[in-house]
Each structure stands twice: as structure tokens, then as C-alpha cells.
Amino acid sequence: MSKGTVVLAYSGGLDTSCILVWLKEQGYSVIAYLANIGQDEDFEAARKKAESLGATKVFIEDLRAEFVEDFIWPAIQANAVYEDRYLLGTAVARPCIGRRQVEIARREGAQFVSHGATGKGNDQIRFELTCYALYPEVKIIAPWRIPEFYNRFRGRKDLMEYAQQHGIPVPVTPKAPWSMDANLMHIRWVRLASFIMFSFSISLFNHAPADLYLMTKNPEDAPSAPDVLEIEFKIGVPVKVTNVKEGISKDSPLDIFTYLNEIGGKHGVGRIDIVENRFIGMKSRGIYETPGGTILLNVHLDIEAFTMDKEVRRVKQGLGIKFSELVYNGFWYSPECDFVRHCIAMSQVNVEGKVQLSVFKGQVYILGRESPKSLYNEELVSMDVQGDYDPCDASGFIRINAVRLREYHRLQGFPSIKQ
Amino acid sequence: MSKGTVVLAYSGGLDTSCILVWLKEQGYSVIAYLANIGQDEDFEAARKKAESLGATKVFIEDLRAEFVEDFIWPAIQANAVYEDRYLLGTAVARPCIGRRQVEIARREGAQFVSHGATGKGNDQIRFELTCYALYPEVKIIAPWRIPEFYNRFRGRKDLMEYAQQHGIPVPVTPKAPWSMDANLMHIRWVRLASFIMFSFSISLFNHAPADLYLMTKNPEDAPSAPDVLEIEFKIGVPVKVTNVKEGISKDSPLDIFTYLNEIGGKHGVGRIDIVENRFIGMKSRGIYETPGGTILLNVHLDIEAFTMDKEVRRVKQGLGIKFSELVYNGFWYSPECDFVRHCIAMSQVNVEGKVQLSVFKGQVYILGRESPKSLYNEELVSMDVQGDYDPCDASGFIRINAVRLREYHRLQGFPSIKQ
Amino acid sequence: MSKGTVVLAYSGGLDTSCILVWLKEQGYSVIAYLANIGQDEDFEAARKKAESLGATKVFIEDLRAEFVEDFIWPAIQANAVYEDRYLLGTAVARPCIGRRQVEIARREGAQFVSHGATGKGNDQIRFELTCYALYPEVKIIAPWRIPEFYNRFRGRKDLMEYAQQHGIPVPVTPKAPWSMDANLMHIRWVRLASFIMFSFSISLFNHAPADLYLMTKNPEDAPSAPDVLEIEFKIGVPVKVTNVKEGISKDSPLDIFTYLNEIGGKHGVGRIDIVENRFIGMKSRGIYETPGGTILLNVHLDIEAFTMDKEVRRVKQGLGIKFSELVYNGFWYSPECDFVRHCIAMSQVNVEGKVQLSVFKGQVYILGRESPKSLYNEELVSMDVQGDYDPCDASGFIRINAVRLREYHRLQGFPSIKQ
Amino acid sequence: MSKGTVVLAYSGGLDTSCILVWLKEQGYSVIAYLANIGQDEDFEAARKKAESLGATKVFIEDLRAEFVEDFIWPAIQANAVYEDRYLLGTAVARPCIGRRQVEIARREGAQFVSHGATGKGNDQIRFELTCYALYPEVKIIAPWRIPEFYNRFRGRKDLMEYAQQHGIPVPVTPKAPWSMDANLMHIRWVRLASFIMFSFSISLFNHAPADLYLMTKNPEDAPSAPDVLEIEFKIGVPVKVTNVKEGISKDSPLDIFTYLNEIGGKHGVGRIDIVENRFIGMKSRGIYETPGGTILLNVHLDIEAFTMDKEVRRVKQGLGIKFSELVYNGFWYSPECDFVRHCIAMSQVNVEGKVQLSVFKGQVYILGRESPKSLYNEELVSMDVQGDYDPCDASGFIRINAVRLREYHRLQGFPSIKQ
């Protein structure tokens, strides 16, 4: 008799194939669910594989459009960057994948969900918090945290043997000891030590291999002439991108983002090699390529600065940092992330206009911008047209700002010449 | 009889030369003070010019080393960036220049200081708040805010005529309608409309001319091979830079920064074209080139992430943003900036180690890092070595984090599939 | 010929009566505007006085209901407190008064507005920022900042003489050297030194006189039995108050607030004597009595804690502090205050329920609360009913939280017994 | 053979007595450790009881002085309040108790520590994070999270039976179904449902019984005349308290705090009944009495406002809120709390002076203050002495602050009369 039905987040790879079979062995009925969020994958082959391994049902879901509109766009509005550098490409994908998984589970009457994320990473948290939030009664099976599982599968060799015993097609051994997580927004690379399976670590002083990257060309090999784009925004999200020289133009969210990936990738934009702090309290090294996202971050910063009041910007900047931490830590579906996301969205009402930029050798250069909602007043800012502005006012402004400083230093004394 | 003595921040250019003579006309005795903060200038020619215009004394002060150590280094420790993009090259220079000016004024018994900053910009504020803080009794003469002055000099033509009448050497007319502020850290460009003098504005959609830049090569013309550097940090500031291939190495603050400018400039690093919010409440466009500063920001972010606890980092990030706003607005010498700077300095005690990076075509790529103070624990982070870490703990961690989310969604319901 | 029309914020007192006449002398046509925001005043007498002094029109406007609904209620939702103590009773009134003044000015075609606020206080700023925001072309006449005015009226004696010369009824000399600002929300007291007119200062060590207060009874003389109230909230604002013992009940905003003032006043609630930091950079002493506001702050804190998610609360707390600073500084009508206010309002959607409290001898004691939107789950929190909660999870939660701490202290060592 | 040595945080009560015996049963050697942090307890009786139950050693440690100096004083400097109301009396005690426990464990070569905190509360976290931080290799035994334990002891009855079987003296049954945590700083009350043991919950609408409180008199029964105190501060902590009328004076930290408890208690100061958010994600109700701490919070706020620059105050306020969250959640010993605490301490250098206050019927009234380090300048603030301050400057200050507001509203339009 079945212990119940599990919806497994299935990738088609070795790990989740073994998990699928192992779950069956444990007495579960398994529904395989594979989300298409833009990774390079043969989805029909994966479907067949899952069926052949005994999945009672297989769902291949194309989430690309909703991934862009519901998850990437809010991150763009927020200028979401974790710890000043990471654009959250994996973190925004997890709630998108988890949301559909939970829907399937509810619809199919499954009490369990399962995934192949390891026990030291962020993804298990992002995945499970999404499931608990959207399906509070759900039970989660995380094999890499179950001693029976992880003690049995202590390395790739164990998984391969198990695969051979159970008729699981074994993949060709990867050449490089790097594992990747890919989606429409980015590819994340973490190294597997060749002799120690599943290791996420590497001496942090070693350089990443030049031939690692897939989404982005090596800037050294990128074209020697830039592409010039014009991106149009409404309510803080792109509604159109035009390649000025080539006359190409895209206007659906998915097409826009895909095209920016293409252009960014061609010019080697968005490669970073960083040390980051996982929610779980460890530091880890990640290598990321985020071509389209990096272009959009730069361009959104510009149109936002142009159209948003400076003090609103300051408050919103704080909310954006908060949003980034929440998303990184897996709290996309939480009352506070909801709240912050709505506040940020409210700030974007007038973030509208066009930005011209060039993309070249790994860099994005803003060339100019215009907006019907600009708060930039040429007359006000120009020296020779006084208009409403009286330079004498600045004297009072400065002196009043100095009241406190003068008092303080009178009483407390002065810093010596060498601070 | 003299109205008193003024210490004038003198640049050697047309404006402050006219101001010098005008102040004399008004009955002041004028001491000319010219700070060398790394701009490209013939300082001896400037001295002679000031003397010939009737300055009673001329002080040419080499502040480059203290500019790097006392002002740029704290900004590096803070990861100081205003509004996510501007590295504050002008803003950190003003308190450095003002501090010495006030010292001279005190020493020379001058009750007045004066400067040539315009009445709509930030620099007047930064300059004057420094002076008021360090010399609370000082009186400030800001000619561009005095109607008698600015009504008389309504354009460049008026200044030129006045110069000719008073024997002030007239500079060659600049080819491009751009004005610049240069120092060791950066060059800032603002456009002068050709027919409207002193205008800071320009249609923001127009591209900046490609031949504008002085500190940085056009990335398109930069070398087709990167330079690879190793930078060593102690207490959050660089103590040594080595060009790995060329074997060159620098270890005084000024030499390090100058060398990073050279390498950054050669590869076109640090060019930005932005709209920013002035303290005074207007938006303005600025074009900046900050080669060495941009390299250091990137590298400091990396060594800091590697050696600082994540929660300390989070608090410190907030303080860094505050610091940036204070410095931008001219409050370097204020109780709060003092306080924030000391807190930030405290956070840097263990920010120590080496970073390798390559510089290429406008970009900085971090290649690797190592540190005796790293909080990165390879054993802890690697999947196969359990060590102290029990993956099962993650289940409890996640479930406890989910308590609140499950309750909330049980009570409030669930977001629909399309948020 | 008239220089134009001025709408003067007229209080009926000596100062603004003199200003009215003085403005006429200067050649303006003067419209007197007196806002009823709950102060104790003979409005009809004030109307006649203004007419007799030559006001071309007199507007007496009852703003009490909109003061409560549009200004006090948002402050309650925000838990607005400036510098941890001051409930902003004056600061929320200024934009309310200024808004109507500007409406009158626009409607009457007046280009000028004027007020009697002094040149060192916050009120001038609050008042004028409101006017500039809502009527950007307006011209403001602030006599206490015009040398011709303030040099002429150097003390109360000068005002009195002027009053006598111009047929302005002279008020009886106040017994105590304290001046007050009163409205529905509070009374603020500042001391006038008896021999130095208009002084806001006083030795800060001296106690305020016990007989100063008007809105609140001395707690020592308050009833020796408490009143017990029940206040019902919806979307973060009170919709009903009931006196449990007496069976009295109020349900319009103005009635609710007035009744809470009555009860709070009867029991001596809401008296504070503080030093605060003015926007203008000086410290000043203020003595405040805010009976109803103090009750509502306490009660709103309680119902909010009960119904709001803790992480939403944390973000909202930060926004509330920001809101308080903005309102204190006069930025009620600003893009950022608008933004923050809307974010806060969004957080209040589920702040709904009833709170019971007692009011006694200057204190408010929360006795109990209930809510249909409570996030409090008795079953979850009680030890013996395990429900969804597994105590073992806490072990994992704690150990994962400790990962970082253990690593840190392993590397950095331990604090000695005496920190 | 012993499984090892456990240092048990022993209270002398039923729970930890049963735990002591149970640990022995499980094969551990048990050291009993009882911290005197000011609770009302017969320590010698507790020592004998622990010995009689088989503790191999008993440590009774008087931590009162270090509790005040190392833990309460930093909380006072921080104005530490959790969620705007709770003064953290339990939260600051845990790291104090845990620190000594770990010292004993290290000294005695014990690998284990144990405690009687339940599995849903904050105290387990505070306690264990302290232990992990200061003794990273320690192993923690939390019986209330061990199924063998909590399934065996499902209610008070089970504990009582076990006690009788094992010769543990059984306490008299408490009259009221409330449990308490007491220390020098406060008493916290949580209700035990009479029929459901260990329940922390209660219908939140029910009032707490009037006879519950121990540290504070019912304000209704408090004296009808106030006590007037003068408290002197240095570096943000009290160094002397004087009862002005009675001439009593105290000057050691412990004596000062004890005396303030006495006075506060006598007048019924510091009672609150709140709903708070536990770290673990649930809301709970707590009833607290914190007499001395409440007085000090009020008084410290006042002397701080008087002596600290307003912008430093603003930054420090944010750090204080962070500190409160960290302490509440158990992170006293963490790099971030260390960092924040040092920043806060730095802000207190000039927080020095005397405050006079009266304590009456549950309230603290500030009467006056003076300080050699005051930033209050009577001359500056008084209207009639112009001194350095020119009222005209305020016009420029206001107009520059309005630049942005006028632009914004010109472009975006105006709020309608009803917002």
C-alpha cells in the first residue's frame, strides 16, 4: 500500500532520478514535475525518462513567462542585489518553481513534496518555505537530509551504481568538476571537487576556468564593436527594447528578457566571482553569469534616478535591500515580502521613460535618457536662468545646516589636523 | 583701510582670478590658497599669477597624501557610493581642501574665507559646512551668491572683459562646452552650454562626446590583454598592490592609489554617466571617471565579504549608505559622520587579506582571494565532510522559520496563481 | 494701490493682530483666516476683532473633523513619536491649517500668505513647506524674519504700544511667563522669560509649575478610581470607544478623540517635559499634554502587535520612525511622506479588534484584547498541545543559528569574563 | 560508566529537580549550577536540595553585580526596548547566566550543559546560543525537546509523581495558575492553565489578576505623595541616585539599581501586559513588572536627548532597535551584537549630567536636567538674543527645502482637499 503521493521536483539528472526511484522503494507514489524556467534541457526526453522510472504522472510546465513577469520584474523594480553583488537569479526562481509544484500537489491530492536540494544550501530553504507558505499542511521529503538516504549515497559512485541497478540512464561524466544551476536569469556555478563528490568548496584563491561560462562570451572574445540599445520602461519594468543600429525590437516580457540575455551574453556582460553569506550562516563561493539581468539593473537604476524623488528613492533603497535579503533567504511568500513588494511597486508608478545604452566587452554604458515623468528641470538646474531659484537662499540653507555643527565643535573642540 | 583678510580657495582659472581681484576691489586683503589634490596643474605658474593679481600671500599645499589616507581610505572602508552609483570623488575632496584652508585662516588671523563655487551646486555646501564646523566664527564670502557679483558677471564674456581690464591672463577658450573638476580620485564633467554660460544642464538624452575623458582610455581603444593585480588589505585599506605579470609593486597609500589610477585608466575603468540628486533638491547629470576608486570598491567589497560576519556586514552596509549621504551632502565634519566613520572603522579590524583581479576593457574581474582572518570554512561548507554540521538541523531551522508563514497563510489565505 | 492680497493665519492674539495691521501699513490687502482645530477660543470675537482691524475678509474654518481623520489618524496608524517621546501634536496640525489657508489663497486669488511663527522654531518650516508644496507660486511673508518688523518689535512692550496706537484690543497680561500652542491633540508649553520677551528658553533644570497644565488634571488630584474603556479598531484607527462602567459610547472620529481627551485629561494622562531637537539644529525644551493621543498610541501599539506579522511590524516600525521625522520637520506634503504614509496605511489592513484598558493617575494599562484578525494561535503557543509544532525542530533552528557564532568565536576567540 | 558530565542550570524548583534526577538516570554525572541574579530564593536550601538529589557538585554564583554592570547597563545605554514596549528583563539575564555556566563547564571539564527551558520559548534559544558561542564544542541537553522526556512528563502530575518516587521534595501547589521568571531587572508572568500543565497561553482578552504582581505595588494602593529623585549619569549609565527629600543616596551599580527597584516598586512603576512576537515565530502574551528599568529608560532618554547631537541620536536610535532585536533573539554573544554594542557605547561618551524626576502612581515624570556636556545653548535658542543666529537664514533654509516639493507638485499635481 502506498504511503501517499509525492510531487517531486524533477530535473531529469542523476540525482533526482535516483530520488524518484528511491521514493518508490520507500513506498510512495511519485509524480514527477519539471519546470521549464529557461534552462537548456530536452524536456521530452526528461518526460520519457521519468515515465520509464515509474512516475505515475509527469508534468512539464513552461513557467518562463510567469517567471519573468511575476518574479524577475519585481526584482528589477527593487534593484534587487544581495550583499551588493549577487542579482538573485536562483533565489527568484525557487518560489516560481515551488508555487507550481504546490498547485500540482493540491490539485492531485498529494500530501508530500520532495526535492533534490542539498542540506547545506539556500535552495532547500527557499523551496520549502514556499511550500509551507502556500500549502501549510504539506509534508516535505528532503532526501539529502535523511540519514538513510545520505548515508547510502555518499558520492557520485554510489548514485551511479544505484542508477545502473535500477535502469536509470547514466549521464556522461562531466568534464569539469563544476555543477551548475541554470535558468532564464542566470547560471550559477559551484565547484565539485573531482575526488570529493558534491563538494561545494574550492580554494577561494584559485581562479575559475576561463571556459566555464555558458551564457556569456569571454569579454576578451566579445565583438570589438558595441551594440546600442534603447529600453523603454513603464511602472519600473521594461516594455520594449530596440537595437538601435539593427532595428530589432521586442516587446513582450519574455522576448525582452531573452533578447537582453542574447545581447548581454554576446558581449560578456554579468560575470561575477564572489563570496556570499548563506542564510544558514556559512560563507560560500559562487560564480554567476547574469547577462540580461545585469543590463536591466543598470538601466533601471538610471531611469529610476531620473524620475523618482530623491527622498522617496532613499526610503525605497532601504526597502530594496530588505527585499533582497528576504528573497535570498527564501521568504518570497511571506507577509513581510508581500508588504515590501507592494511598497516598492507603489514607488514605481512614475518610473517611465527611455534609456539609451551601449553594451561592450562586459560593460553596460548609459548614454542618455528621457522621460515624460522626469523630475529633472533643465531651467531650474541651469546656472544662468534664475527662475524660481534664488542663489541667496543657499546661504541661509547652509547656515542653518551649520547651526548644529558650529555648536558642537565649539563645545567639543576640533579634530586635529591628522584625524 | 582693509575690511579684513580673506583666504580664497584659488584654482588658477578665470573665475577665481576674477574673484581675487574683485575681493581686493571690495577692500579685502586676499591670501590665495591652492590645494594640490592631484589635479593636473602648473602650480608654480598659478603661484605667480596669484601674486601678480595682488594676493598678499600664496599658499600652494600638497595635500595628496592626506587626501588618500584621511579621506579616500575611509570612503573605501565604507564602500561609499551615493545613490548606488557615484563614488563621491568630489565630495571627499572638499573637506580635505576646506580643512587646510581653515587652518591657514586661523594661522594667518583671517576672519574670512571665500570660494568660487556656484550657488546651485553641492560644492558650496560641502566647502562651507567644513569651514563652519572647523572655524565656527568664520565669515564666508561666496561671490556667486552675492547679487552685486553675479549680476555683474552674467556670463563668460563679462568675466573675460573684466580679466582684460584688470590684467588677468585670459585662458584659451576651451573647445568643448564641458567644465571639469579633477582630483586624484576622479574627474567630474558637467556641460556648459555654448551659448548659455555656466549652464550645468544639457538634454539628458544626448550622449557625452567620446573624446571627453582624460583619466580613462576609451574601453574600445584599451589594450586587448588584461593586467592582473594582487592587492593586499589590512584593516580594510590597501597596503600593497602588485602587478602580477610585470612584477611592479607599490606600498605607500599615495603610490598605491596613483598606480591603480594608472592601470584603471589604461583599461578604461570607472566611467559613468548618471543623473543624481543634489542636496539642494535638484537632479543633475554628471559624467565621472574614477579608475582607481572603482577598482578599490570592487576589491574591498570582495575582501570584506570574505572576512566579515554576515550580520555585521548588514549593519555596516546601512552605516555605509548613511556615510555616503553625509559625505555627499557636505557633513564630513559633523558629529554624526564622525560617529558613523568610527563605527565603520571598527568593523574593518579583520578586513585583511589578498585579492587577485584582472582589469580589462572597462571591467574589474575578481579572480580569487585569501585571508588569515577568513570566516570561510572549507570543511564546514563542503557537502561530504559533515564535521559539526548536521543536515538534519536544517529541517528544524526551516520548519521553525515556517511557523509564522504557515499561520499567516492559513488565516489570510493564499495568493492566486497570478499574484 | 495694493501690493496684493495676503491670507494671514490669524490667531486672534496680540502678535497676529499687530501683523494684520502692519501688513495693511505695508500696502497689502489682508484676508484673516482662523482655523478651528479644537483650541479654546471665542471665534466670533476673533472674527469681529479681525474685521475691526481692517481685514477685507475673515474666514473662520472648522477643521476639527478633518484634523482628526486626515492628520491624527495617520499618526496613530504610524505610532508616530518623535525622538521616542513627542507625539507630534503641533506638527500634525500645521499641514492641516496650511492646506486650508492655501485653498483660500487660491480661491481668493491671493498671491501671498503670512503667519506669525517666529524665526527659530519648527512651525515656520512646517507652515511654509505646506504652502510651497500645495501652491508652488505662492509668496510668503514671515514678519518675524523681516528685519523691518523684528527690529521694530523687540519685545512685548513694543507690540503693546503698537496695539494701543492702532486700536488693537490689548489682552490682559498673562500671569505666567509661558506661551502655549493648543489644539485638539495637545497643548504645548514654552516659557517666556518675564523680562525677556519671546524667549523660548528657560534653565532646563527648573521644574515646570504644577498649575501650568490645562488639558490634563494633575495626576495627584485625579480620581482615585480608574475608568475602564474598550476601544474598537478597524484598519488601524479607532471606530468606537465605550466606557465599560458608564455605558457611554462614541463612534465618530471627532467624538471618539474628544472623549478620549476628556477621559485622559481627567486622569492626568500624557504629560511630558522633554528636550527635543528642532529641525533647525537647536535643542529646545517643550512641555506637552496629549491625553487622548497618549491613550491611542498605547492602545494602537497593542492591537497592532496582536494582529500584525512580526516581520511586517519590523519594517513598518522603521517607516513609522521615518514618518515621524518627516512630519516633525514639516514634510507632510512631500513625495516621501506620501509614499511612507501609503505604505503604513497598507500595513493596517488587518489591524482590527478590541482592546480593554484602564486609565488611572496618569497611566494607561492594557487589560486585554481580542481580534477576528489575530495572528495569535492559542493552540500553537500552548506547551501541551503539540499540533503542528515539533519541539525537536527548535534544536535544528538553534544549531543552524549557532553555525556562524561558533565559527566566529572559534576563530576570533572568546570574550573574557569581564567584557 | 558515566556518559559524561553535565552542568545543569538548576533553579531549585520542581522541573529542574526532576531533570537533575533524570539526567543521572540517563547515565550522566550532574553538576548543579544556580545563578543568583536577584531572584527571591533560598540559595542554601537549593544547594542542599541539589546535593541530596545527587549533584556531584553545586555552584551557587552571585552574579548580581555583573548582571547590572555588564548586561543591564548596556541595555540602558541602548534604550533597549523590544517591539516598542518590552524592556528585555529576561533576555538580558540569559547571556549572563549562560556565560558563567559555560565557564564552569570548561573549568570542570564538562562536555554537556543542560537547562529546563521549554521547547516553544525564547529562553532555550538565548541560553543555547550563548553556550554555543562561548563553548563551540559543547553539547546541549534540552530535556523538554527530547521525546523520551517530554512524552514521559506530560503534565505537572507526572512531574509530581516522579518527584515522589525519587525523593524530590514537592513544592506546595501554587495558588494561581501563573508561572514566573524573576531577576533583579524584572518579573515576567505567564499563565499556566490549571488543567493543562505548562500552557503559556490564556485568552488574551481576560485581565490579569490584580494580586499577581510581586515587585510592584498596585498603583491604586501606592503612596499618595511622590518620591523625587536625582540621578546622575556618566557615559550613559547612572553613577548616583539621590532621594531628594529623604537624603538617601546610592552609588554602586548594584545599589543604584536595587534602590530604583525599591522606589519604582513602591509606586507601582513598570507594569505592562503585552502581546509580543517570539523569535520562533509565534505571538505570546507576557505580563511584566520592571520598576527600576522603567525609571532608568525614561531618565536615560532624557539625559541623552539633552547631550547628544540629533543626527547621532538618529543613527544611534536605529542601532538601539537592532540591539534590542538581537538581545531578544538570543544573540548577545554574536559578532553583530558586539559590534552594535561597541558603537552604542561610543555614542555615550558625552551622555553625562543630572536628571530630576518624580515617581508617582505608576508614572515617572521628568522635572528637569542639567549637564556639563549639554548641547543646549540658551542664548542660541532664545528669541531675543540673536547672537550668531540670523532669522533671515531660515527663509533660505525653507526655500531650498521646498525646491524639490514645489517641482514635484508642479509636475504631479496636488492632493485633493480630502486626501
mmCIF file of C-alpha atoms in Angstrom, chain D residues 10-12 17 20 32 34 41-60 167-169:
data_model
loop_
_atom_site.group_PDB
_atom_site.id
_atom_site.type_symbol
_atom_site.label_atom_id
_atom_site.label_comp_id
_atom_site.label_asym_id
_atom_site.label_seq_id
_atom_site.Cartn_x
_atom_site.Cartn_y
_atom_site.Cartn_z
ATOM 1 C CA TYR D 10 19.344 24.488 38.263
ATOM 2 C CA SER D 11 16.585 26.637 39.705
ATOM 3 C CA GLY D 12 15.727 24.655 42.816
ATOM 4 C CA SER D 17 14.993 18.922 40.176
ATOM 5 C CA LEU D 20 18.655 16.556 37.584
ATOM 6 C CA ALA D 32 24.137 21.798 39.569
ATOM 7 C CA LEU D 34 22.367 28.098 40.350
ATOM 8 C CA GLU D 41 15.297 32.384 46.577
ATOM 9 C CA ASP D 42 16.691 30.421 49.495
ATOM 10 C CA PHE D 43 20.004 29.598 47.885
ATOM 11 C CA GLU D 44 21.340 27.459 50.698
ATOM 12 C CA ALA D 45 18.198 25.348 50.718
ATOM 13 C CA ALA D 46 18.586 24.922 46.982
ATOM 14 C CA ARG D 47 22.196 23.850 47.448
ATOM 15 C CA LYS D 48 21.197 21.181 49.933
ATOM 16 C CA LYS D 49 18.380 20.006 47.734
ATOM 17 C CA ALA D 50 20.688 19.627 44.730
ATOM 18 C CA GLU D 51 23.234 17.750 46.820
ATOM 19 C CA SER D 52 20.578 15.473 48.196
ATOM 20 C CA LEU D 53 19.395 14.689 44.666
ATOM 21 C CA GLY D 54 22.852 13.552 43.701
ATOM 22 C CA ALA D 55 24.590 16.522 42.132
ATOM 23 C CA THR D 56 28.320 15.830 42.170
ATOM 24 C CA LYS D 57 28.997 19.495 42.721
ATOM 25 C CA VAL D 58 26.826 22.531 43.322
ATOM 26 C CA PHE D 59 27.770 26.038 42.319
ATOM 27 C CA ILE D 60 25.747 28.951 43.666
ATOM 28 C CA GLY D 167 12.620 11.692 46.900
ATOM 29 C CA ILE D 168 12.398 15.093 45.361
ATOM 30 C CA PRO D 169 10.729 17.496 47.787
#
